[in-house]
Short mmCIF file of C-alpha atoms in Angstrom, two decimals:
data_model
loop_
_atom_site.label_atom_id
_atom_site.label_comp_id
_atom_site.label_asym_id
_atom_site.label_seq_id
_atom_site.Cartn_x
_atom_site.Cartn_y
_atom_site.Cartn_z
CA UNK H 1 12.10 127.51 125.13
CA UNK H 2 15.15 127.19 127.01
CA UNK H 3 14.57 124.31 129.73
CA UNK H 4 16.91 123.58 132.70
CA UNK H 5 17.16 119.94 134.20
CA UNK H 6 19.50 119.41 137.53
CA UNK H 7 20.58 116.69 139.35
CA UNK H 8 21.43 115.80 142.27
CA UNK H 9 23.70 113.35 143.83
CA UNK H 10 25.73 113.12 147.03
CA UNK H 11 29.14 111.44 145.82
CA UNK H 12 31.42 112.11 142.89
CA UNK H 13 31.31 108.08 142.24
CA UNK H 14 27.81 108.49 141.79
CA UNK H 15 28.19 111.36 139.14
CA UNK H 16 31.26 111.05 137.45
CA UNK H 17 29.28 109.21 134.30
CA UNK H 18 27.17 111.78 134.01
CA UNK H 19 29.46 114.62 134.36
CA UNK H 20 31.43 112.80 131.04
CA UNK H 21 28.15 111.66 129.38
CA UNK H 22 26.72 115.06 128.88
CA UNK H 23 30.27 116.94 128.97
CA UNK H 24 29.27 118.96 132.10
CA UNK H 25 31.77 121.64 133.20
CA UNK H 26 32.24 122.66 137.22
CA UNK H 27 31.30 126.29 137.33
CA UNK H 28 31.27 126.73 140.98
CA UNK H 29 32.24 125.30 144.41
CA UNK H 30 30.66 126.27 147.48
CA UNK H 31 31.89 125.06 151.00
CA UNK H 32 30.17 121.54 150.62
CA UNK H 33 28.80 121.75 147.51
CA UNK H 34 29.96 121.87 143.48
CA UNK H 35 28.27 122.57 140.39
CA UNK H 36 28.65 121.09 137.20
CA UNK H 37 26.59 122.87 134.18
CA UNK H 38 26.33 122.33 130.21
CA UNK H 39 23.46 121.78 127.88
CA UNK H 40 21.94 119.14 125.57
CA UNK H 41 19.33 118.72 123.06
CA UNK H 42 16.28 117.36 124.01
CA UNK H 43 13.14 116.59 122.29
CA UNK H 44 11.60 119.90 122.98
CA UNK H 45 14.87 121.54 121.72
CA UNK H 46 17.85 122.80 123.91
CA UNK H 47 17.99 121.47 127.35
CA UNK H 48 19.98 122.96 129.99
CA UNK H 49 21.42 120.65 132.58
CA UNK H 50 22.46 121.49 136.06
CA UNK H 51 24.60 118.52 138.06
CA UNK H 52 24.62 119.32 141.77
CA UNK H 53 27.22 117.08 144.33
CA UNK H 54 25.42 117.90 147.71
CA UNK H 55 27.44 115.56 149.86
CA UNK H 56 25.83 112.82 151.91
CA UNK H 57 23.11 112.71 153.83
CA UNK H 58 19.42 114.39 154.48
CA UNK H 59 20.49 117.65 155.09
CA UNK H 60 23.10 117.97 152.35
CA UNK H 61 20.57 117.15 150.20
CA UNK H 62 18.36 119.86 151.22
CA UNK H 63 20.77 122.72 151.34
CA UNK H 64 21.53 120.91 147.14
CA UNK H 65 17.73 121.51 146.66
CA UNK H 66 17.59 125.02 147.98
CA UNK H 67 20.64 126.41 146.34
CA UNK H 68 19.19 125.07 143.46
CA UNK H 69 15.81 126.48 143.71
CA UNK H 70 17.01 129.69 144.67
CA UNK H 71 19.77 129.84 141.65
CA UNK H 72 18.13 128.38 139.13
CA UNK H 73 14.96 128.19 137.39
CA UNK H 74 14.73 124.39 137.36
CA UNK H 75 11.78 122.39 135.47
CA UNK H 76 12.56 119.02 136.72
CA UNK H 77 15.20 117.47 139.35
CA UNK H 78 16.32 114.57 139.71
CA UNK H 79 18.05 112.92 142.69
CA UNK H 80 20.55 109.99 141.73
CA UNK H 81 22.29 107.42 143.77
CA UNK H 82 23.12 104.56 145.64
CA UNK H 83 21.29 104.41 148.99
CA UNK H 84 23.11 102.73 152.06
CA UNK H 85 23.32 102.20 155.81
CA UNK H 86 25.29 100.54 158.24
CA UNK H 87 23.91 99.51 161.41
#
């Protein structure tokens, strides 16, 4: 069973280790958006992984979530990152 996992992060600083980690290629970029894809093994066999840098912010992170969704047929996701505000 071939299993897809994504990400999803805002900034490049926040995914650059996993983009080397897991060897993940860009594939596509979209006006505020870029994809990374590659695969892994897993525990339950081949895993494919799906790294998506949404930009910052609650709606960049919902447009990452639908493109996702609506591209992909996506197990699990995971959003990553570093969480700040300045007031």
């Amino acid at each position: 069973m071939n299993l897809t996992k994504a990400i999803i992060t805002a900034m490049k600083e926040e995914a650059e280790l996993i983009i080397k980690k897991f060897n993940l290629k860009e594939t596509k970029s979209l006006k505020n958006i870029k994809i990374f894809e590659g695969t892994r093994s897993g525990d339950d066999g081949e895993e494919n992984l799906v790294l998506v840098l949404g930009g910052i912010g609650k709606i960049q992170a919902a447009i990452a979530t639908t493109y996702l969704l609506e591209n992909y047929s996506v197990d699990k996701i995971i959003n990553i990152g570093i969480a700040g505000n300045l007031t």
